[in-house]
Structure formats: C-alpha cells, structure tokens
mmCIF file of C-alpha atoms in Angstrom:
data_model
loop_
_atom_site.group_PDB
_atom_site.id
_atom_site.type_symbol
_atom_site.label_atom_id
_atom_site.label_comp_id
_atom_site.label_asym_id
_atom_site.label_seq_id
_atom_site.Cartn_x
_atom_site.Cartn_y
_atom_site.Cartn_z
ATOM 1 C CA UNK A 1 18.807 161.074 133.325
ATOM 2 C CA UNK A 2 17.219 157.855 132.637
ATOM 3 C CA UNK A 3 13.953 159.069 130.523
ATOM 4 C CA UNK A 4 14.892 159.853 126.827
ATOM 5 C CA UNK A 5 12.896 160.962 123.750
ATOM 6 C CA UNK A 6 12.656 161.364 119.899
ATOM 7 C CA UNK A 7 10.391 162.320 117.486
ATOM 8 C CA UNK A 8 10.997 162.276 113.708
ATOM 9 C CA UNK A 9 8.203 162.908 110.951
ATOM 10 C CA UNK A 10 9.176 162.394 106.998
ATOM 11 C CA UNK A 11 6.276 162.164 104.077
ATOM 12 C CA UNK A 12 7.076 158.475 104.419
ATOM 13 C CA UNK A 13 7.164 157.830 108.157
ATOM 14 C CA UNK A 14 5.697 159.399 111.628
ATOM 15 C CA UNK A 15 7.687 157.869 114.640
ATOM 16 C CA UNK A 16 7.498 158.641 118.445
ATOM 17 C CA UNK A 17 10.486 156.755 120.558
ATOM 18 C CA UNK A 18 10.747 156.715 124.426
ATOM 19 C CA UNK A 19 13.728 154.937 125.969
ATOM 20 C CA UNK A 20 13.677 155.045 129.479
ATOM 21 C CA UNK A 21 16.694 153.158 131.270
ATOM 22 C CA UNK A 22 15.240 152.636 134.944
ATOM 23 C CA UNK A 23 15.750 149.155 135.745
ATOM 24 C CA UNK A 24 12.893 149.178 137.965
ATOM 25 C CA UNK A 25 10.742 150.344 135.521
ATOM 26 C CA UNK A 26 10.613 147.789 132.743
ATOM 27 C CA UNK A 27 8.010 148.226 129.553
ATOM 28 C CA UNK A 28 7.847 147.227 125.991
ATOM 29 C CA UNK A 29 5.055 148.802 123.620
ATOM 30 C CA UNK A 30 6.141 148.535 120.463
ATOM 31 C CA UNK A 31 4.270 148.835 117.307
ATOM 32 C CA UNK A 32 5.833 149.479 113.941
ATOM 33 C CA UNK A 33 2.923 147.864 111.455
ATOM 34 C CA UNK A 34 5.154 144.416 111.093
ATOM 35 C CA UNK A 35 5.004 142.207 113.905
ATOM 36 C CA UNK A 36 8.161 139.897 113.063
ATOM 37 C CA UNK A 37 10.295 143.821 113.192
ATOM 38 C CA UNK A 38 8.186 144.148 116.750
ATOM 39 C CA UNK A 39 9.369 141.091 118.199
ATOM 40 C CA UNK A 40 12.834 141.570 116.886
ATOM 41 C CA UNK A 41 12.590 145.097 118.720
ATOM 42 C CA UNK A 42 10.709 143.330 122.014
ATOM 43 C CA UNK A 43 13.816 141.113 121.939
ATOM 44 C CA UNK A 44 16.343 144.131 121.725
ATOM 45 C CA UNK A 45 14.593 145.936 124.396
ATOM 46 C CA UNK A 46 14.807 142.795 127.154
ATOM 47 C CA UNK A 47 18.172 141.512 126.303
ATOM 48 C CA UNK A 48 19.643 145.453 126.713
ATOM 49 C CA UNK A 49 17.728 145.640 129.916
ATOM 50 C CA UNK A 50 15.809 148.996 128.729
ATOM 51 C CA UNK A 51 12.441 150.012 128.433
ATOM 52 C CA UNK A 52 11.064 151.410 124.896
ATOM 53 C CA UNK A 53 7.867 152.767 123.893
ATOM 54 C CA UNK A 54 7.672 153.175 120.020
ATOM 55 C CA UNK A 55 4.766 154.758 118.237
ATOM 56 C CA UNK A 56 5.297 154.199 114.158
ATOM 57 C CA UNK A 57 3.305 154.740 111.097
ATOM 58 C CA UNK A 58 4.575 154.646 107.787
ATOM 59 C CA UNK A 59 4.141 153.617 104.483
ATOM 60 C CA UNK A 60 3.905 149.976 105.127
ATOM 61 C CA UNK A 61 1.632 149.604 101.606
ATOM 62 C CA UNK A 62 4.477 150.759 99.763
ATOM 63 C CA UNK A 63 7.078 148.707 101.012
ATOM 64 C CA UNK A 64 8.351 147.786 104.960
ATOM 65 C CA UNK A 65 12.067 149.620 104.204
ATOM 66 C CA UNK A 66 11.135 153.019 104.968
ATOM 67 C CA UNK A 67 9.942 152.142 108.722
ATOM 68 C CA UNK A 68 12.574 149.772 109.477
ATOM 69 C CA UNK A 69 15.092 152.266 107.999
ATOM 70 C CA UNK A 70 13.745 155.192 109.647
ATOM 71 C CA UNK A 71 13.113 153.197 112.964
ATOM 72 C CA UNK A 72 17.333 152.342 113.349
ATOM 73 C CA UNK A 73 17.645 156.584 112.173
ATOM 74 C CA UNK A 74 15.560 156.983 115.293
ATOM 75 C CA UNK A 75 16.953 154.572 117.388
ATOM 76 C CA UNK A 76 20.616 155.467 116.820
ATOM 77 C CA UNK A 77 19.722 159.036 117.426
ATOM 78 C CA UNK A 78 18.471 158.131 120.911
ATOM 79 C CA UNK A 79 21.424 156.327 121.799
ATOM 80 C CA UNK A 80 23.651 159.413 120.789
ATOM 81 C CA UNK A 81 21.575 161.155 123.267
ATOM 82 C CA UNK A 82 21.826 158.939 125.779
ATOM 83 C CA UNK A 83 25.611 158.116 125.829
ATOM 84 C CA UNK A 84 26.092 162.242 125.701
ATOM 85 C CA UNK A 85 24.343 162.036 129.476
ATOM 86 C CA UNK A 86 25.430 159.197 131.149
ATOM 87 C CA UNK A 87 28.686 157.024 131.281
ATOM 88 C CA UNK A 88 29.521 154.586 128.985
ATOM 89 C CA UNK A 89 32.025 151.935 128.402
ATOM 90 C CA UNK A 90 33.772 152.472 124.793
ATOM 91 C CA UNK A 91 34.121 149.035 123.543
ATOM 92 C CA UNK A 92 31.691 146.195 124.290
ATOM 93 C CA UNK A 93 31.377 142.753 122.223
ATOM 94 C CA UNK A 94 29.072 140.107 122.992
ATOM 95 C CA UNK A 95 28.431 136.287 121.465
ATOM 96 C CA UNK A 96 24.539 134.622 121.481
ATOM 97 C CA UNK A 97 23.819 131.271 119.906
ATOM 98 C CA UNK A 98 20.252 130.453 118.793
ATOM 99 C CA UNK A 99 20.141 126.910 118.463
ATOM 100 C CA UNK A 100 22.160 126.179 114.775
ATOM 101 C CA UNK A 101 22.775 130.006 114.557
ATOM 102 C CA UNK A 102 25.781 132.279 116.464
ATOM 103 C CA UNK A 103 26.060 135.683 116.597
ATOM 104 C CA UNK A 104 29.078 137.988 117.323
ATOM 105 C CA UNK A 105 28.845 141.937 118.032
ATOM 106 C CA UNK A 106 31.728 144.186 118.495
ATOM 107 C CA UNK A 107 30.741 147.913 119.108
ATOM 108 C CA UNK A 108 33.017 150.860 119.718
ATOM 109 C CA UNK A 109 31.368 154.238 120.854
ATOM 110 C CA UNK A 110 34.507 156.296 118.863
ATOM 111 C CA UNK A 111 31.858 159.457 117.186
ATOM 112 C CA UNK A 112 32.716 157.562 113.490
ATOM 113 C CA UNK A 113 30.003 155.393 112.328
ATOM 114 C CA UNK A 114 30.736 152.505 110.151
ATOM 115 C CA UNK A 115 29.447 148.937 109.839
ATOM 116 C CA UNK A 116 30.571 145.862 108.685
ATOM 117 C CA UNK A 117 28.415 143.471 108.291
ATOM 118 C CA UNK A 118 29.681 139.793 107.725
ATOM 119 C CA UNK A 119 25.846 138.050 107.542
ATOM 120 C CA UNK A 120 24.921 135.832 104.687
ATOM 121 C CA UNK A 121 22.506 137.023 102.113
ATOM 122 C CA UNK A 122 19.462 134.303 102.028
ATOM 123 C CA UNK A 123 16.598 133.643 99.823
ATOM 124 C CA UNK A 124 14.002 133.425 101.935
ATOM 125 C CA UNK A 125 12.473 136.205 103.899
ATOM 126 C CA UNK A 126 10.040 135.978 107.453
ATOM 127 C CA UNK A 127 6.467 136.520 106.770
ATOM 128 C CA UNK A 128 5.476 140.044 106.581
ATOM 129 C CA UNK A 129 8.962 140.452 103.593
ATOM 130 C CA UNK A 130 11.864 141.479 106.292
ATOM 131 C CA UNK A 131 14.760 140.055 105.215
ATOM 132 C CA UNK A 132 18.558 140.520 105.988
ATOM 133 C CA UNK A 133 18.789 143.355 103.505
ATOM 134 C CA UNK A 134 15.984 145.023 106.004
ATOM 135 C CA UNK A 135 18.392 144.312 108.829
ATOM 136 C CA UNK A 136 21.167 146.083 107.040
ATOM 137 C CA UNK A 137 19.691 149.094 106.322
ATOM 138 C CA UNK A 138 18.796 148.991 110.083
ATOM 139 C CA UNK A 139 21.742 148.620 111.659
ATOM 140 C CA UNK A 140 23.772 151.203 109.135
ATOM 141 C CA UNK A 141 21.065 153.807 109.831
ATOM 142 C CA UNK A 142 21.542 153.224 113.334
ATOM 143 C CA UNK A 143 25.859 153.181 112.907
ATOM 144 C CA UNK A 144 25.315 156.657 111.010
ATOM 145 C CA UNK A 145 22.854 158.014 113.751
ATOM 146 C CA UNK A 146 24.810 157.139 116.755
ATOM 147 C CA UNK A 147 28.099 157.715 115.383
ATOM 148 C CA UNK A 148 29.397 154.351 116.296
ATOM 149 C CA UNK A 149 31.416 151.517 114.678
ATOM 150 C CA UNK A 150 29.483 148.228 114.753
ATOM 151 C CA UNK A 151 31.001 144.703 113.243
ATOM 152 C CA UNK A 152 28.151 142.031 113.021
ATOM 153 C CA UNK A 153 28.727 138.225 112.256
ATOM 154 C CA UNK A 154 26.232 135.859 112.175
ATOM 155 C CA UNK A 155 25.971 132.283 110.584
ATOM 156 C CA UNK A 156 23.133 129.602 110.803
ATOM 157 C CA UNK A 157 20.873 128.051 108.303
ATOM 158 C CA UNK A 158 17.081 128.968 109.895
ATOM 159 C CA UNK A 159 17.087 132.837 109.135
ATOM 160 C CA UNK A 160 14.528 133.309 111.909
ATOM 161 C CA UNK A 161 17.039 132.660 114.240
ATOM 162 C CA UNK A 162 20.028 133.984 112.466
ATOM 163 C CA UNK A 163 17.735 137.844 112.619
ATOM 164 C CA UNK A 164 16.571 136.824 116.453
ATOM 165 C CA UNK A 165 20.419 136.042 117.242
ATOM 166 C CA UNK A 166 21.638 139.613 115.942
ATOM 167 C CA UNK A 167 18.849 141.552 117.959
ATOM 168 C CA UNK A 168 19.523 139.459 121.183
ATOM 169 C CA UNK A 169 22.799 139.937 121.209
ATOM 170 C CA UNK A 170 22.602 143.487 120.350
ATOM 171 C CA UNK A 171 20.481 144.006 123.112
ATOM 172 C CA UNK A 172 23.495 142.547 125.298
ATOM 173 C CA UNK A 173 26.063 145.216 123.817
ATOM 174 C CA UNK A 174 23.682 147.622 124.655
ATOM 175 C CA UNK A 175 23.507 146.715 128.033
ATOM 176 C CA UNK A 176 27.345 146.046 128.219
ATOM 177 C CA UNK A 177 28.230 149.977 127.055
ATOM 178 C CA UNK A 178 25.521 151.222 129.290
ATOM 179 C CA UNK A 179 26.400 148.928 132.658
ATOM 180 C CA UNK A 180 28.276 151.749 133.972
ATOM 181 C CA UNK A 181 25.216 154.498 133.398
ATOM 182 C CA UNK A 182 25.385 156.640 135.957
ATOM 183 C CA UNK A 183 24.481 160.378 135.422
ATOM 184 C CA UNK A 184 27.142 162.701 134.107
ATOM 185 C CA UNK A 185 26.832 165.626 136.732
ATOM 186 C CA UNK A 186 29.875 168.378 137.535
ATOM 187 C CA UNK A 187 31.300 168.252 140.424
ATOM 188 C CA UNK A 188 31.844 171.227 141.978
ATOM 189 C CA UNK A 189 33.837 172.505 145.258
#
C-alpha cells in the first residue's frame, strides 16, 4: 500500500491529508493558511522522499496553534497507519546542518510516544508568529499520534534555519524508518 489518508474535523480545524509513498510519483500541495508552516512541511515532504497533499482550514484569526497542533495530530496519525502496512526499520537517527545551525533526530518506532526536545527557546518568531513553541506542540502531537519516541536537538543562532534544520532532517528519519517499505502481505503455502 503506498496511498494513505486522513481526515479530521474539530470546531477549530478542518484538515484533509494524503500521503502517498510512490517514489515515482512525487507531489507537494500543501496549504495550511501560514506559508513559513508550508514550506517547513514542503521541506519535510522532499527530504522524506514522500508525496503529501494537505487541505487545512482553521482558525488562523484566532491564533496559528490550533492548525499547526492539529496538523502534527494528523500527521502522526498517518504515519501510525502507514508503519501498521508496510515494513519499517525501528530506530533511525539522522544529523543536518544549515549553515550556523545542526540538527540531530533520534526516532524509535516502540508504540510509546514521548519527546524530548533539547531546542533553545528564542525571542524572535518567523513572520506569520510560528515560533519554536509552535514546533513543540507539533512534534509532541505527532509523538502522541504515532506512538513513537522522538529526541530532537538543535542549536544555531538564525531561528529560520534552526526550524528549517529540524524539518529537513526529520524528513531524513522519515525516509530512513521507511527505506525498507515494502508491503506487509501473508505468505501463504
């Protein structure tokens, strides 16, 4: 199975997620309402060497939390879908520098979700208002969705590339657990 969906719908958000992992078949439509979150998503998508088409509304005049929460809810839930198909590799870890920035992800598909996340708080945020506490709440709702222990750690001074660093090399994890994908199927004789 390569094609995978998921739909969720709360007062505060409406999202529509297709992931489909056919490496022939690559495309990236993403729109959330904050461009810096689609890029950061754009760069997840290419780096994991997976397709995504993401439909999201949400109550973006409120505040940007609820769709970048509810978008790693979404996410993670698609990924325990997708490793419940296919074969996976348990533990994957991956480093990515961005220029003054590095990043280092360790991720262990183990059905217990927990996060630790060693990234420095800073003042400033990218335009739009995401900001590292925005990352947080995305990767723990995505750890709590997908049932999987993720350890983040990132340092760098430019926060642009500190956030671009953590989705890149996210993506790379991604790829790294899913390298082995091939379809679970019984085999019978």
């Amino acid at each position: 199975m390569k094609n995978f969906f998921y739909e969720r719908k709360t007062s505060e958000t409406d999202i529509r997620l297709r992931i489909n992992l056919d490496k022939n078949l690559v495309f990236v439509k993403i729109n959330t309402g904050i461009p810096f979150f689609d890029h950061m998503l754009m760069q997840l998508c290419f780096h994991g060497n997976f397709s995504m088409d993401l439909k999201c509304k949400g109550d973006i005049d409120v505040d940007i939390h609820h769709i970048v929460e509810d978008v790693g809810i979404v996410l993670g839930k698609i990924f325990k879908k997708i490793i419940k198909k296919r074969y996976y590799k348990r533990y994957a870890f991956f480093y990515v520098p961005m220029e003054e920035s590095l990043t280092r992800i360790n991720m262990d598909i183990c059905n217990r979700s927990h996060l630790v996340f060693n990234v420095p708080k800073s003042h400033k945020n990218i335009f739009g208002g995401f900001s590292i506490d925005h990352l947080f709440e995305f990767f723990k709702s995505f750890s709590n969705n997908s049932f999987t222990t993720i350890h983040i750690e990132n340092y760098g001074k430019d926060i642009h590339h500190r956030i671009e660093s953590i989705f890149k090399c996210f993506g790379y994890v991604i790829n790294t657990v899913l390298k082995l994908g091939i379809n679970k199927k019984k085999t019978t004789k």
